[in-house]
Amino acid sequence: MNTTLITPSRRYYSRFYRLVVLAVIVMMAVLTGSLLLGDSVKGTLTDRVYERLGNTETIIASGTGFLNEEIMQADLLAQAQGYLLMQGYVSDDQRLIPVYVWGSDQDSIDYGGAIINQPLADRLHGIQDIVLHLPSHNLVPSNSLFVTKSYATQLRLHIDGIKSVEQGGNLLLKNEQTLPLNIFVNREELGEIMELEGRINLILSEKMIDEEQFAQIWTPSHSGIHVHEGAVTSDRIFLPDNLVRQYQPQSIYFSYLVNDITNDTDSVPYSFVTAVNNWDGHLLSGQEMILSDYAATRLQAHIGDTVQMSYFLSRNLKNLSTASQSFIVLDIVPLSRLMADSLLSAQFPGLSNVEKCTDWDSDLPIDMNHINKIDEDYWYDYHQTPKALVSYEAVVKDWTNSLGTATALRLDTHAEATALSPGDCQLTIHSPKASGIYAATHGTDFASLFLALAFFIILSAILLMLNPLTEMFSLRQPETELYCQLGFTRKEIRKIYFQETFMVALMASPVGVLASILYSGITLWLLGNVWSGATHTEGFSLHVNLSTLCIGWTAGIVIIAISLYYIICKTIIRKS
């Protein structure tokens, strides 16, 4: 009976049902598509974790320092790769493209050759010969006070190939979703041009390695901290404050270039002076100073005299000012005794390795007019041997910096050297893959986000479905009254109308589910291309899960059924 009534009615009122079909398709497409978008974004983020890490399970990073490549000979790192990672720029049509420069051994890259990843190849548009610009970098921190200016270094390279995603071309350590621009070069060549021969700053391992395991193969010398006969020095000149505190040294040394040492008689310009708390039986404190016999002779100074010393003061990364202090001469010692203690001198690049004072290569505003022949003769004979020692406590706040609070230490010969851990030398060991995947899958609920953004479209589609049905049922009031006259109950009438409308929506729903795939694909393309500036992510991939389609279809059917039942009850009962 119901079929006999429903089929002709559906055909007769087809103009209304066409709008219903359109509304159902739109609503289903947007609703299910929003769920697919959530899956696709999460899936893309998870894919990016595998793209940027590959088989890497453990990352060992040296922070701002470096590791000696000899550590890679350990059995624990048999499945690991050591890299020298730098940031640089590639020239392209008078533009500089920022790139990650990976000094690698595993790709068999020849000198002068390079391998790039696909995103960088797309930016270079087929260019085969490039100029790689690298900032000046070596073991000594570039923002320390006395080092040479950071001149750029250039490396001309020929692109020998493209490294695919599967080969690790998109290797990236930062938890970012933008595709990196990577260039892989010969590590030995990169080390030579950066004056970092035999050094690495990154280890990637396919094994899970914890700090306890790594500590068994690591020694401080691997990180450039050398302990020999009670003396502690660093390849990077400065010893961090945490190491100084841990060693609890007998003597702390800090070498510094001062502007002048003066008294009422004369002035000694641009001299190395070392701050020390305990030296050769002398305990220096307060405003005490030890002069070399050379400096004392030039100044005509004696024990107990007052001497002034001025020096550059660096704040906020080389914002220079000049400070001065007065010191009382505690003792005068032969210059030969200062020369005999190698810890009193530190090797500053651009200063220590030149033959004349006028060859100093520093970004300090040194006035060479103040340097005369006697100063040049001293430098030629003694180089950076200090002309004076001052109390460490008097200058510690002015001279030390974030890079370190000492240039050398001397330990108590009767005390055992403190055992350091990798963490004490800024080495970090972590397993990024698990945390990256967790962050990708348990971060923002993208499905809810896209549903919220599409809420008004879904609501509009529901209204588009209900409006023609309201008009249709209003036109069918005589038909409804006839059903009542024939003895149909209200419940039976609602059932007839519900079956008639619901079957139309049910048949249209699979089309809407299929349309949701197209909707998701177009939206992902827009997010990865047109709207990439807002998402900061490139190349979203569509992930279609059958369970998500079923959930979207079920949720859509429930919404449709509730909406239809509501409009039928509201329209039929009220007017019947």
XYZ file of C-alpha atoms in Angstrom:
576
model
C 0.000 0.000 0.000
C 2.731 2.484 1.038
C 4.744 1.762 -2.108
C 1.691 2.332 -4.246
C 1.216 5.752 -2.643
C 4.870 6.773 -2.338
C 6.213 6.139 -5.845
C 3.686 8.315 -7.787
C 3.978 11.076 -5.182
C 7.734 11.101 -5.428
C 7.525 11.346 -9.205
C 4.872 14.053 -9.098
C 6.790 16.249 -6.652
C 10.166 15.647 -8.288
C 10.892 19.366 -8.578
C 11.036 19.552 -4.762
C 13.006 16.353 -4.409
C 15.686 17.545 -6.801
C 16.484 20.309 -4.325
C 16.447 17.755 -1.509
C 18.941 15.570 -3.405
C 21.232 18.569 -3.981
C 21.059 19.563 -0.314
C 21.810 16.028 0.861
C 24.823 15.750 -1.443
C 26.222 19.089 -0.245
C 25.623 18.278 3.421
C 27.130 14.795 3.126
C 30.110 16.074 1.129
C 30.963 18.798 3.635
C 30.274 16.713 6.745
C 32.200 13.619 5.658
C 34.790 15.752 3.891
C 35.558 17.605 7.132
C 36.259 14.285 8.820
C 38.471 13.245 5.898
C 40.331 16.547 6.126
C 41.060 15.873 9.776
C 42.425 12.417 8.904
C 44.419 13.810 5.994
C 46.069 16.578 8.009
C 47.010 14.149 10.780
C 48.167 11.629 8.211
C 50.254 14.244 6.429
C 51.869 15.355 9.687
C 52.651 11.739 10.529
C 54.092 11.191 7.052
C 56.281 14.265 7.513
C 57.730 12.781 10.697
C 58.865 9.727 8.736
C 60.037 11.910 5.835
C 62.224 14.168 7.954
C 63.584 11.430 10.220
C 63.602 8.324 8.022
C 64.930 5.398 10.064
C 66.418 7.663 12.709
C 65.494 6.613 16.229
C 68.057 8.624 18.211
C 69.519 12.086 17.659
C 72.682 13.142 19.465
C 73.300 16.876 19.081
C 76.311 18.800 20.352
C 74.483 22.092 20.895
C 76.699 25.045 20.009
C 79.820 22.881 20.235
C 81.293 20.044 18.205
C 82.304 16.418 18.606
C 85.482 14.742 17.472
C 84.749 12.333 14.617
C 86.714 9.615 16.410
C 83.672 8.880 18.514
C 82.016 7.331 15.450
C 84.449 4.382 15.733
C 82.597 3.070 18.790
C 80.567 -0.131 18.336
C 77.512 1.590 19.789
C 77.454 3.937 16.775
C 78.039 1.238 14.145
C 74.602 1.978 12.619
C 74.871 5.737 13.065
C 75.894 8.573 10.785
C 77.852 11.642 11.808
C 77.051 14.971 10.152
C 78.448 18.465 10.119
C 75.274 20.524 9.849
C 75.380 24.206 8.934
C 72.974 26.808 7.656
C 73.871 28.568 4.428
C 72.509 30.252 1.327
C 72.367 29.340 -2.334
C 72.414 32.016 -5.038
C 69.586 31.942 -7.555
C 69.035 34.851 -9.943
C 70.536 37.350 -7.491
C 68.458 35.909 -4.645
C 69.751 34.053 -1.600
C 67.797 30.925 -0.717
C 68.345 29.716 2.887
C 69.338 26.038 2.952
C 70.462 23.382 5.397
C 73.976 22.206 4.538
C 74.655 18.600 5.524
C 78.293 17.547 5.560
C 77.901 13.818 4.970
C 80.067 10.747 4.427
C 77.400 8.273 3.418
C 76.504 9.591 -0.050
C 79.986 9.247 -1.613
C 79.984 12.889 -2.667
C 83.124 14.099 -4.422
C 84.874 17.388 -3.678
C 83.042 20.145 -5.522
C 79.879 18.053 -5.834
C 76.528 18.236 -4.092
C 73.245 16.364 -3.857
C 70.030 18.272 -3.188
C 66.494 17.302 -2.265
C 63.482 17.759 -4.529
C 62.072 20.943 -2.885
C 65.414 22.707 -3.441
C 65.596 21.367 -7.005
C 62.172 22.908 -7.643
C 63.428 26.272 -6.368
C 66.585 26.173 -8.498
C 64.696 25.443 -11.747
C 67.291 23.123 -13.227
C 70.432 25.103 -12.285
C 73.375 22.694 -12.102
C 76.212 24.915 -10.867
C 75.618 26.862 -7.685
C 77.495 29.052 -5.217
C 76.980 28.065 -1.602
C 77.420 30.912 0.884
C 78.460 29.879 4.384
C 78.922 32.165 7.400
C 82.398 32.155 8.909
C 82.433 29.497 11.591
C 85.004 27.560 13.554
C 85.548 26.074 16.986
C 85.619 29.500 18.623
C 82.135 31.035 19.013
C 81.654 33.783 16.461
C 80.009 36.129 18.983
C 82.912 36.103 21.441
C 84.523 39.489 21.989
C 87.929 39.174 20.313
C 87.276 36.971 17.295
C 87.438 37.977 13.655
C 84.350 39.365 12.018
C 82.018 36.755 10.547
C 83.102 36.943 6.939
C 81.107 34.837 4.497
C 82.754 31.841 2.884
C 81.803 30.690 -0.604
C 81.864 27.205 -2.046
C 81.233 26.519 -5.728
C 79.434 23.229 -6.287
C 78.030 21.130 -9.122
C 74.740 19.361 -8.461
C 75.334 15.651 -9.033
C 71.838 14.406 -8.285
C 68.613 14.644 -6.326
C 68.094 12.750 -3.095
C 64.584 11.330 -2.832
C 62.354 11.282 0.227
C 62.975 7.551 0.629
C 66.735 8.195 0.664
C 66.419 10.857 3.357
C 66.358 13.909 1.111
C 63.893 15.757 3.355
C 65.919 15.186 6.504
C 64.975 17.807 9.094
C 65.499 17.943 12.845
C 63.107 20.740 13.669
C 59.490 19.836 14.288
C 58.275 21.852 11.313
C 55.832 20.924 8.573
C 57.361 22.970 5.776
C 59.565 20.955 3.465
C 63.251 21.705 4.106
C 65.672 22.887 1.444
C 68.591 20.484 1.887
C 71.973 20.297 0.220
C 74.354 17.419 0.972
C 78.092 17.968 0.487
C 81.324 16.151 1.262
C 81.876 16.450 5.025
C 85.646 16.601 4.717
C 85.417 19.461 2.222
C 82.925 21.324 4.389
C 85.129 20.804 7.434
C 88.154 22.226 5.651
C 86.438 25.385 4.446
C 84.824 25.953 7.855
C 88.075 25.179 9.719
C 86.331 22.279 11.433
C 88.402 19.366 10.215
C 87.541 16.123 11.960
C 84.487 17.613 13.655
C 80.784 16.766 13.625
C 77.870 18.318 15.473
C 75.174 15.737 14.890
C 74.814 11.956 15.133
C 71.764 10.127 13.780
C 71.319 6.500 14.808
C 68.838 3.828 13.789
C 69.171 2.342 17.278
C 67.596 3.552 20.498
C 70.449 5.023 22.544
C 70.063 6.527 26.004
C 72.440 8.865 27.818
C 73.805 6.089 30.025
C 74.848 4.031 26.998
C 76.374 7.038 25.253
C 78.258 8.081 28.392
C 80.133 4.760 28.300
C 81.801 5.638 24.976
C 82.072 9.411 25.461
C 84.904 11.319 27.078
C 85.205 15.106 27.599
C 87.940 15.206 24.953
C 85.350 14.183 22.375
C 83.671 17.532 23.102
C 86.930 19.475 23.083
C 87.419 19.586 26.872
C 90.961 18.514 27.715
C 92.222 17.563 31.162
C 95.993 17.057 31.345
C 98.193 17.091 34.430
C 95.620 19.026 36.390
C 95.016 21.620 33.660
C 91.600 22.004 31.986
C 91.278 23.761 28.620
C 88.747 23.910 25.801
C 89.105 23.889 22.031
C 86.537 26.672 22.049
C 88.645 28.894 24.384
C 85.857 29.429 26.914
C 84.816 26.934 29.599
C 81.093 27.141 30.475
C 80.209 28.179 33.991
C 78.595 24.830 34.810
C 81.908 23.054 34.123
C 83.836 25.561 36.218
C 81.463 24.937 39.124
C 81.644 21.165 38.765
C 85.444 21.025 38.648
C 85.806 23.284 41.716
C 89.293 24.277 40.538
C 92.177 25.498 42.587
C 92.784 28.306 40.072
C 90.546 29.997 37.502
C 92.080 31.785 34.506
C 90.448 34.260 32.146
C 92.543 35.887 29.410
C 91.488 39.310 28.109
C 92.781 42.048 25.822
C 92.745 45.380 27.659
C 93.027 48.800 26.055
C 95.826 50.103 28.253
C 97.627 49.834 31.578
C 98.572 53.264 32.875
C 99.888 55.228 35.823
C 101.159 58.748 36.264
C 104.417 57.860 34.501
C 103.567 55.993 31.302
C 101.037 53.838 29.450
C 101.210 50.351 27.953
C 98.636 50.000 25.138
C 96.658 46.921 24.052
C 97.989 44.221 26.331
C 96.772 40.772 27.203
C 95.963 40.522 30.901
C 94.823 37.376 32.690
C 92.388 37.370 35.585
C 93.228 34.685 38.137
C 92.240 33.938 41.717
C 95.249 31.839 42.692
C 98.569 31.770 40.862
C 101.910 30.346 41.923
C 101.313 30.928 45.623
C 99.682 34.327 45.151
C 96.037 34.612 46.229
C 94.616 37.602 44.367
C 91.480 39.267 45.688
C 89.854 42.661 45.680
C 91.745 45.176 43.536
C 95.094 43.398 43.528
C 97.390 43.063 40.524
C 100.651 41.313 39.695
C 102.807 43.103 37.122
C 105.422 41.511 34.916
C 108.853 43.061 35.263
C 108.463 44.185 31.645
C 105.284 46.197 32.416
C 106.685 47.466 35.709
C 109.788 48.773 33.958
C 107.758 50.618 31.315
C 105.467 52.117 33.941
C 108.264 52.641 36.486
C 105.883 51.037 38.955
C 106.696 49.458 42.307
C 104.927 47.157 44.749
C 102.130 49.079 46.446
C 101.632 51.546 43.583
C 98.248 52.159 42.039
C 97.783 51.321 38.363
C 94.756 51.974 36.162
C 93.485 49.550 33.542
C 90.828 50.236 30.883
C 89.139 47.690 28.675
C 86.220 47.199 26.348
C 83.026 46.035 27.963
C 80.619 43.996 25.828
C 76.922 43.880 26.552
C 74.137 42.400 24.441
C 76.347 40.829 21.789
C 79.092 43.360 21.151
C 77.443 46.626 22.097
C 80.772 48.021 23.274
C 81.547 50.511 25.965
C 84.759 51.282 27.875
C 85.293 50.611 31.556
C 88.292 51.138 33.818
C 89.449 50.041 37.259
C 92.329 50.860 39.590
C 94.543 48.119 41.032
C 97.232 47.978 43.681
C 100.450 46.229 42.635
C 100.760 43.178 44.892
C 103.963 41.841 43.357
C 106.269 42.151 40.359
C 107.411 38.879 38.760
C 109.783 38.030 35.908
C 108.134 37.735 32.512
C 109.728 34.311 32.142
C 107.527 32.967 34.966
C 104.407 34.146 33.128
C 105.651 32.571 29.926
C 106.198 29.262 31.713
C 102.490 28.926 32.582
C 100.712 28.172 29.311
C 97.292 28.488 30.986
C 97.781 32.245 31.277
C 97.412 32.622 27.483
C 94.443 31.809 25.284
C 94.520 31.389 21.511
C 92.146 33.935 19.982
C 91.712 33.551 16.182
C 92.812 36.632 14.315
C 94.966 37.794 17.212
C 97.176 34.966 18.428
C 98.241 33.610 15.048
C 99.726 36.775 13.502
C 103.300 38.077 13.481
C 102.599 41.768 14.146
C 100.129 43.756 16.197
C 99.158 45.662 13.077
C 98.018 42.337 11.576
C 95.431 41.787 14.278
C 92.147 40.864 12.622
C 89.432 41.742 15.091
C 86.134 43.552 15.080
C 87.234 45.637 18.065
C 87.906 49.339 17.336
C 91.658 49.046 17.951
C 93.577 52.270 17.292
C 96.846 51.089 15.722
C 98.344 54.591 16.116
C 98.842 53.809 19.805
C 101.104 50.844 19.007
C 104.787 51.650 18.571
C 107.944 49.646 17.856
C 108.468 48.510 21.441
C 104.964 46.996 21.424
C 105.637 45.244 18.124
C 108.898 43.862 19.486
C 107.124 42.501 22.551
C 104.504 40.804 20.378
C 107.158 39.310 18.113
C 109.026 37.809 21.098
C 106.232 36.918 23.512
C 102.930 37.103 21.589
C 99.932 36.955 23.954
C 101.919 36.315 27.131
C 100.123 38.539 29.668
C 101.859 41.648 30.932
C 99.857 41.552 34.132
C 97.581 39.413 36.290
C 94.549 40.848 38.053
C 92.131 39.577 40.665
C 89.456 37.359 39.105
C 86.759 38.639 41.448
C 87.433 42.243 40.378
C 86.644 41.667 36.689
C 84.524 38.515 36.598
C 81.275 40.433 35.986
C 82.813 42.565 33.222
C 84.911 40.018 31.348
C 82.968 36.767 31.456
C 80.100 36.112 29.086
C 77.377 33.617 28.230
C 79.954 31.460 26.443
C 82.030 30.828 29.535
C 83.528 32.134 32.756
C 87.080 30.846 32.304
C 89.650 30.227 29.587
C 91.509 27.617 31.658
C 91.412 25.880 35.035
C 94.026 24.328 37.262
C 92.829 21.535 39.500
C 94.078 20.537 42.902
C 96.757 17.910 42.222
C 95.584 15.881 45.228
C 91.920 15.812 44.131
C 90.405 13.514 41.556
C 89.074 15.137 38.404
C 85.300 15.435 38.363
C 83.603 12.939 36.053
C 81.545 14.796 33.471
C 78.446 13.554 31.710
C 77.520 14.301 28.067
C 74.851 16.688 29.312
C 77.479 18.751 31.122
C 79.007 19.558 27.710
C 75.648 20.554 26.164
C 75.142 17.211 24.429
C 71.493 16.269 24.083
C 70.178 12.794 23.332
C 66.570 12.278 22.392
C 64.301 10.005 20.392
C 62.271 12.350 18.190
C 60.201 9.903 16.169
C 57.871 8.751 18.948
C 57.343 12.296 20.228
C 56.831 13.583 16.688
C 54.200 10.986 15.881
C 52.470 11.575 19.201
C 52.390 15.327 18.551
C 50.981 14.733 15.059
C 48.222 12.375 16.206
C 47.360 13.832 19.618
C 47.654 17.520 18.899
C 44.864 19.676 17.504
C 41.633 17.822 16.684
C 41.598 18.860 13.046
C 38.333 17.035 12.298
C 36.517 19.136 14.895
C 38.263 22.237 13.578
C 37.137 21.646 10.004
C 33.622 20.735 11.175
C 33.436 24.013 13.065
C 34.617 25.928 10.001
C 32.036 24.123 7.836
C 29.185 24.376 10.346
C 27.295 27.102 8.504
C 27.634 25.276 5.185
C 26.147 22.140 6.754
C 23.388 24.183 8.397
C 22.633 25.914 5.098
C 22.399 22.550 3.352
C 19.931 21.290 5.966
C 17.804 24.407 5.508
C 18.021 23.945 1.734
C 16.591 20.466 2.264
C 13.827 21.501 4.678
C 12.545 24.596 2.857
C 11.274 22.805 -0.271
C 9.833 20.023 1.910
C 7.920 22.598 3.974
C 6.466 24.092 0.818
C 5.679 20.650 -0.595
C 3.837 19.488 2.524
C 1.883 22.742 2.584
C 0.683 22.026 -0.973
C -0.262 18.488 0.065
C -2.697 19.442 2.795
C -5.725 18.244 0.755
C -3.926 14.911 0.295
C -3.287 14.710 4.029
C -6.968 15.435 4.797
C -8.010 12.736 2.323
C -5.800 10.233 4.155
C -7.563 11.183 7.372
C -10.987 10.736 5.750
C -9.923 7.297 4.526
C -9.105 6.268 8.093
C -5.315 6.662 8.244
C -4.019 7.612 11.663
C -1.598 10.486 12.112
C 1.141 8.027 12.896
C 0.518 6.172 9.640
C 0.466 9.423 7.666
C 3.813 10.511 9.191
C 5.230 7.110 8.324
C 4.160 7.406 4.680
C 5.680 10.851 4.272
C 8.833 9.887 6.153
C 9.425 6.827 3.983
C 8.845 8.888 0.867
C 11.335 11.637 1.758
C 13.881 9.534 3.603
C 14.368 7.099 0.715
C 15.192 10.033 -1.581
C 17.792 11.298 0.889
C 19.124 7.794 1.470
C 19.689 7.194 -2.251
C 21.442 10.571 -2.616
C 23.733 10.047 0.394
C 26.324 7.736 -1.306
C 26.816 10.398 -3.969
C 27.502 12.887 -1.196
C 30.018 10.539 0.417
C 31.857 10.172 -2.907
C 31.697 13.937 -3.361
C 33.347 14.318 0.053
C 36.528 12.804 -1.377
C 36.589 15.432 -4.121
C 35.786 18.169 -1.598
C 38.654 17.039 0.647
C 41.101 16.835 -2.243
C 40.312 20.344 -3.469
C 40.522 21.804 0.057
C 43.871 20.108 0.710
C 45.235 21.459 -2.556
C 44.136 24.956 -1.585
C 45.704 24.579 1.878
C 49.000 23.432 0.399
C 49.164 25.969 -2.416
C 46.843 28.979 -2.378
C 46.669 29.184 1.438
C 50.157 27.844 2.181
C 51.159 31.157 3.767
C 48.560 30.618 6.470
C 49.210 26.918 7.077
C 53.032 26.993 6.734
C 52.768 23.469 5.355
C 53.402 22.255 1.839
C 51.921 19.325 -0.043
C 49.060 17.851 2.002
C 48.207 14.293 0.995
C 44.693 12.840 0.972
C 44.090 9.969 3.379
C 40.805 8.145 2.738
C 39.781 5.781 5.532
C 36.764 3.525 5.083
C 35.878 3.853 8.762
C 35.805 7.652 8.433
C 33.507 7.426 5.396
C 31.165 5.126 7.334
C 31.164 7.463 10.330
C 30.445 10.469 8.127
C 27.673 8.642 6.257
C 26.085 7.401 9.489
C 26.227 10.838 11.105
C 24.720 12.404 7.980
C 21.887 9.869 7.837
C 21.054 10.467 11.501
C 20.971 14.242 10.956
C 18.771 13.820 7.873
C 16.382 11.449 9.656
C 15.987 13.784 12.639
C 15.489 16.806 10.368
C 12.890 15.026 8.234
C 10.963 13.728 11.237
C 10.941 17.212 12.756
C 9.645 18.964 9.622
C 6.998 16.272 8.968
C 5.687 16.453 12.524
C 5.723 20.230 12.486
C 3.989 20.570 9.114
C 1.585 17.621 8.972
C 0.321 17.548 12.539
C -0.107 21.280 12.842
C -2.221 21.549 9.703
C -4.064 18.256 9.786
